[in-house]
Amino acid sequence: DIQMTQSPSSLSASVGDRVTITCRASQRISRFLNWFQQRPGEAPKLLIYEGTSLRNGVPSRFSGSAFGTDFTLTINSLQPEDFATYYCQQGYTTLWTFGQGTRVEIK
Amino acid sequence: QVQMQESGPELVKPSETLSLACSVSGGSISSSSYYWAWVRQPPGKGLEWIGTMYYSGSTYYNPSLRSRLTISGDTSKNQFSLNLNFVTAADTAMYFCVGGYSSGPPGYWGQGTLVTVSS
C-alpha cells in the first residue's frame, strides 16, 4: 500500500496568516494527490485535485504544489471559515489512502 | 450536479452485518462516466477508504476489510450499497458515500451516516 504521511498533525494560526501543510507519499504517485477540507460535523470537501488544480468555486487563497513525492497545500491569508481539518489523499492506485489529517486551529 | 444520500441502520449488534445504501441523483451508477465509493471515519479520527465500485462492475476493497466486505449496485434504484459482515466496535464510524468522474478525484460526498456497533 502507498502510505501518505501528513504534517503537521495540528497547527495554530491567526486570521490573515499563511499556512502550509505537507503530504509525503511513500512512493511515486505522479500528481494523483487530492486535498480535502473537513469542518466539524460536515463531510469532506474537495479543494485541490491532481496536486495543483483548484476545484471550481474554491477560493484562490488555496493552492497546491508538487515536488516528486512531496505535496503541499498552502492557504494564503487564512480566513475564519478555514479553521478545519485538512486531509490529503492519493488516487494513483485503485487502493486509495489518506493522510492522517492536519487540524488548523485558531491561535 | 451529483447528489448522494446514505441510508441504513444507525445501530448494529456485534457479529452482525452492517448494511448501508447510497442513493444517487444527477448521475447514473451504471454510467462509465463515474465511479462510486465508501469512506468511513471513526469518531474523532481520520478518514479511511473502504472500497470503490466502477461501472464495469469491478470493485476494489481496502485489504484490511476485504474478507468482510461487499460493495454492489442496484441500477433500478440508482443506488449502491455496502455490506460489512461480522462487525465489531472498531467498525463504529461515520460512513460516507462518495462519487467521482471516471479517473478524476472523489468530488461528490454524501452527508454521512453514523453507525454504532453495540449490543
Short mmCIF file of C-alpha atoms in Angstrom, two decimals:
data_model
loop_
_atom_site.label_atom_id
_atom_site.label_comp_id
_atom_site.label_asym_id
_atom_site.label_seq_id
_atom_site.Cartn_x
_atom_site.Cartn_y
_atom_site.Cartn_z
CA ASP A 1 0.00 0.00 0.00
CA ILE A 2 1.05 3.58 -0.56
CA GLN A 3 1.45 5.41 2.73
CA MET A 4 0.68 9.12 2.98
CA THR A 5 2.50 10.99 5.73
CA GLN A 6 0.94 14.34 6.50
CA SER A 7 2.48 17.05 8.66
CA PRO A 8 1.99 18.74 10.96
CA SER A 9 -0.83 16.92 12.72
CA SER A 10 -2.06 20.25 14.04
CA LEU A 11 -1.16 23.90 13.95
CA SER A 12 -2.34 27.16 15.46
CA ALA A 13 -2.63 30.23 13.29
CA SER A 14 -4.26 33.63 13.19
CA VAL A 15 -6.62 35.14 10.67
CA GLY A 16 -4.51 36.56 7.86
CA ASP A 17 -1.63 34.10 8.32
CA ARG A 18 -0.18 31.93 5.58
CA VAL A 19 -0.42 28.24 6.37
CA THR A 20 1.43 25.34 4.76
CA ILE A 21 0.58 21.65 5.13
CA THR A 22 2.74 18.90 3.68
CA CYS A 23 1.95 15.39 2.50
CA ARG A 24 4.62 12.87 1.52
CA ALA A 25 3.89 9.70 -0.42
CA SER A 26 5.84 6.52 0.28
CA GLN A 27 6.33 6.03 -3.45
CA ARG A 28 5.80 7.86 -6.70
CA ILE A 29 2.17 8.84 -7.29
CA SER A 30 2.65 11.21 -10.21
CA ARG A 31 0.27 14.08 -9.46
CA PHE A 32 -2.64 11.95 -8.27
CA LEU A 33 -2.94 13.78 -4.98
CA ASN A 34 -6.08 15.49 -3.71
CA TRP A 35 -6.67 17.81 -0.78
CA PHE A 36 -9.85 17.96 1.27
CA GLN A 37 -11.19 20.31 3.93
CA GLN A 38 -13.45 18.98 6.66
CA ARG A 39 -15.26 21.24 9.07
CA PRO A 40 -16.72 19.71 12.26
CA GLY A 41 -19.93 17.83 11.59
CA GLU A 42 -19.56 18.08 7.82
CA ALA A 43 -18.45 15.80 5.02
CA PRO A 44 -15.02 16.41 3.49
CA LYS A 45 -14.94 18.90 0.66
CA LEU A 46 -12.56 18.63 -2.30
CA LEU A 47 -10.28 21.68 -2.60
CA ILE A 48 -7.38 20.71 -4.85
CA TYR A 49 -7.05 17.78 -7.28
CA GLU A 50 -4.14 16.36 -9.22
CA GLY A 51 -1.73 18.09 -6.91
CA THR A 52 -2.18 21.64 -8.16
CA SER A 53 -5.63 22.14 -9.73
CA LEU A 54 -8.11 24.28 -7.83
CA ARG A 55 -11.65 22.94 -7.88
CA ASN A 56 -14.24 25.32 -9.31
CA GLY A 57 -15.69 27.53 -6.62
CA VAL A 58 -12.82 27.09 -4.17
CA PRO A 59 -11.26 30.42 -3.13
CA SER A 60 -7.99 31.28 -4.82
CA ARG A 61 -6.22 31.64 -1.46
CA PHE A 62 -5.93 27.84 -1.56
CA SER A 63 -3.14 26.43 -3.71
CA GLY A 64 -1.30 23.16 -4.15
CA SER A 65 2.21 22.29 -5.24
CA ALA A 66 4.03 19.08 -6.06
CA PHE A 67 7.71 18.13 -5.93
CA GLY A 68 8.38 14.47 -6.55
CA THR A 69 6.65 12.60 -3.74
CA ASP A 70 6.13 15.75 -1.65
CA PHE A 71 2.95 17.76 -1.92
CA THR A 72 2.00 21.00 -0.23
CA LEU A 73 -1.29 22.74 0.47
CA THR A 74 -0.94 26.46 1.09
CA ILE A 75 -3.63 28.75 2.43
CA ASN A 76 -2.82 32.41 1.90
CA SER A 77 -4.44 34.91 4.25
CA LEU A 78 -6.28 32.45 6.48
CA GLN A 79 -9.96 33.26 6.94
CA PRO A 80 -12.22 32.34 9.89
CA GLU A 81 -14.02 29.71 7.80
CA ASP A 82 -10.69 27.99 7.04
CA PHE A 83 -10.29 26.67 10.56
CA ALA A 84 -10.88 22.99 9.89
CA THR A 85 -9.07 19.70 9.36
CA TYR A 86 -7.31 19.07 6.07
CA TYR A 87 -6.58 15.68 4.50
CA CYS A 88 -4.52 14.59 1.56
CA GLN A 89 -5.50 11.52 -0.47
CA GLN A 90 -3.69 9.62 -3.19
CA GLY A 91 -5.63 8.29 -6.16
CA TYR A 92 -2.64 6.92 -8.07
CA THR A 93 -3.70 3.36 -7.37
CA THR A 94 -7.17 1.89 -7.07
CA LEU A 95 -6.41 1.34 -3.37
CA TRP A 96 -6.80 4.86 -2.02
CA THR A 97 -5.05 6.09 1.08
CA PHE A 98 -5.49 9.25 3.12
CA GLY A 99 -3.08 11.24 5.19
CA GLN A 100 -3.68 11.39 8.92
CA GLY A 101 -5.08 14.91 8.77
CA THR A 102 -3.94 18.37 9.88
CA ARG A 103 -6.11 20.32 12.26
CA VAL A 104 -5.85 24.09 11.77
CA GLU A 105 -6.84 25.85 14.97
CA ILE A 106 -7.27 29.49 15.93
CA LYS A 107 -4.32 30.96 17.81
CA GLN B 1 -24.87 18.14 -10.14
CA VAL B 2 -24.45 14.75 -8.49
CA GLN B 3 -26.02 14.41 -5.06
CA MET B 4 -25.70 11.45 -2.73
CA GLN B 5 -27.53 10.34 0.39
CA GLU B 6 -26.71 7.47 2.72
CA SER B 7 -29.36 5.39 4.45
CA GLY B 8 -29.40 2.44 6.80
CA PRO B 9 -29.50 1.41 10.46
CA GLU B 10 -27.75 3.60 12.99
CA LEU B 11 -27.18 0.73 15.40
CA VAL B 12 -25.82 -2.71 14.60
CA LYS B 13 -25.07 -5.53 17.01
CA PRO B 14 -21.61 -7.08 17.21
CA SER B 15 -21.05 -10.01 14.84
CA GLU B 16 -23.95 -8.90 12.64
CA THR B 17 -23.88 -7.28 9.18
CA LEU B 18 -23.70 -3.54 8.61
CA SER B 19 -25.73 -2.64 5.52
CA LEU B 20 -25.89 0.84 4.03
CA ALA B 21 -27.28 2.18 0.78
CA CYS B 22 -26.37 5.32 -1.10
CA SER B 23 -28.99 6.95 -3.31
CA VAL B 24 -27.54 8.89 -6.21
CA SER B 25 -29.20 11.70 -8.15
CA GLY B 26 -27.80 13.69 -11.02
CA GLY B 27 -25.74 10.77 -12.29
CA SER B 28 -26.25 7.13 -13.19
CA ILE B 29 -24.41 4.44 -11.27
CA SER B 30 -24.29 2.40 -14.47
CA SER B 31 -22.59 5.16 -16.43
CA SER B 32 -18.98 4.80 -17.49
CA SER B 33 -18.56 8.45 -16.55
CA TYR B 34 -18.48 7.75 -12.81
CA TYR B 35 -17.14 5.61 -10.02
CA TRP B 36 -18.68 5.13 -6.58
CA ALA B 37 -17.01 4.55 -3.24
CA TRP B 38 -17.36 4.34 0.52
CA VAL B 39 -15.17 6.12 3.08
CA ARG B 40 -15.53 5.95 6.85
CA GLN B 41 -14.36 7.98 9.82
CA PRO B 42 -14.32 6.64 13.39
CA PRO B 43 -15.33 9.25 15.97
CA GLY B 44 -12.52 11.77 16.43
CA LYS B 45 -10.26 10.04 13.91
CA GLY B 46 -9.21 10.34 10.30
CA LEU B 47 -10.64 9.15 7.01
CA GLU B 48 -10.37 5.53 5.90
CA TRP B 49 -11.13 4.36 2.37
CA ILE B 50 -13.40 1.30 2.35
CA GLY B 51 -13.80 0.42 -1.31
CA THR B 52 -14.71 1.56 -4.83
CA MET B 53 -17.08 0.28 -7.48
CA TYR B 54 -16.71 1.05 -11.19
CA TYR B 55 -19.38 0.97 -13.91
CA SER B 56 -17.79 -2.16 -15.34
CA GLY B 57 -18.64 -3.98 -12.16
CA SER B 58 -15.07 -4.03 -10.95
CA THR B 59 -14.66 -3.46 -7.26
CA TYR B 60 -11.61 -2.64 -5.18
CA TYR B 61 -11.55 -3.11 -1.44
CA ASN B 62 -9.37 -1.98 1.43
CA PRO B 63 -7.22 -5.04 2.17
CA SER B 64 -7.95 -4.71 5.88
CA LEU B 65 -11.71 -5.12 5.21
CA ARG B 66 -11.75 -7.28 2.10
CA SER B 67 -12.70 -10.54 3.77
CA ARG B 68 -15.86 -9.00 5.29
CA LEU B 69 -16.88 -6.53 2.60
CA THR B 70 -19.17 -6.36 -0.41
CA ILE B 71 -19.97 -3.25 -2.46
CA SER B 72 -22.61 -3.60 -5.15
CA GLY B 73 -25.04 -1.57 -7.23
CA ASP B 74 -28.79 -1.60 -7.89
CA THR B 75 -29.33 0.14 -11.21
CA SER B 76 -33.13 0.00 -10.87
CA LYS B 77 -32.91 2.25 -7.82
CA ASN B 78 -29.74 4.09 -8.87
CA GLN B 79 -28.23 3.07 -5.57
CA PHE B 80 -25.07 1.36 -4.47
CA SER B 81 -24.62 -0.44 -1.22
CA LEU B 82 -22.12 -1.52 1.40
CA ASN B 83 -22.31 -4.75 3.34
CA LEU B 84 -19.77 -5.36 6.09
CA ASN B 85 -20.01 -8.68 7.90
CA PHE B 86 -19.08 -9.68 11.44
CA VAL B 87 -18.83 -6.15 12.74
CA THR B 88 -17.15 -5.16 15.99
CA ALA B 89 -16.95 -1.93 17.96
CA ALA B 90 -13.99 -0.97 15.78
CA ASP B 91 -16.43 -0.57 12.87
CA THR B 92 -18.27 2.23 14.67
CA ALA B 93 -17.85 5.24 12.39
CA MET B 94 -19.40 7.88 10.21
CA TYR B 95 -19.86 6.27 6.80
CA PHE B 96 -19.74 8.47 3.70
CA CYS B 97 -20.71 7.51 0.19
CA VAL B 98 -18.54 9.16 -2.43
CA GLY B 99 -18.59 9.63 -6.18
CA GLY B 100 -16.34 10.95 -8.86
CA TYR B 101 -15.89 11.28 -12.59
CA SER B 102 -14.10 8.46 -14.42
CA SER B 103 -10.47 8.69 -13.27
CA GLY B 104 -10.97 12.04 -11.56
CA PRO B 105 -10.93 12.93 -7.86
CA PRO B 106 -13.68 11.99 -5.40
CA GLY B 107 -15.63 15.22 -5.66
CA TYR B 108 -19.11 14.19 -4.53
CA TRP B 109 -19.82 13.21 -0.95
CA GLY B 110 -22.95 12.31 0.95
CA GLN B 111 -23.53 13.98 4.30
CA GLY B 112 -22.57 10.77 6.10
CA THR B 113 -24.39 8.46 8.45
CA LEU B 114 -23.15 7.45 11.90
CA VAL B 115 -23.26 3.73 12.54
CA THR B 116 -22.66 2.45 16.05
CA VAL B 117 -21.81 -1.17 16.75
CA SER B 118 -23.09 -2.10 20.17
CA SER B 119 -25.20 -4.70 21.87
#
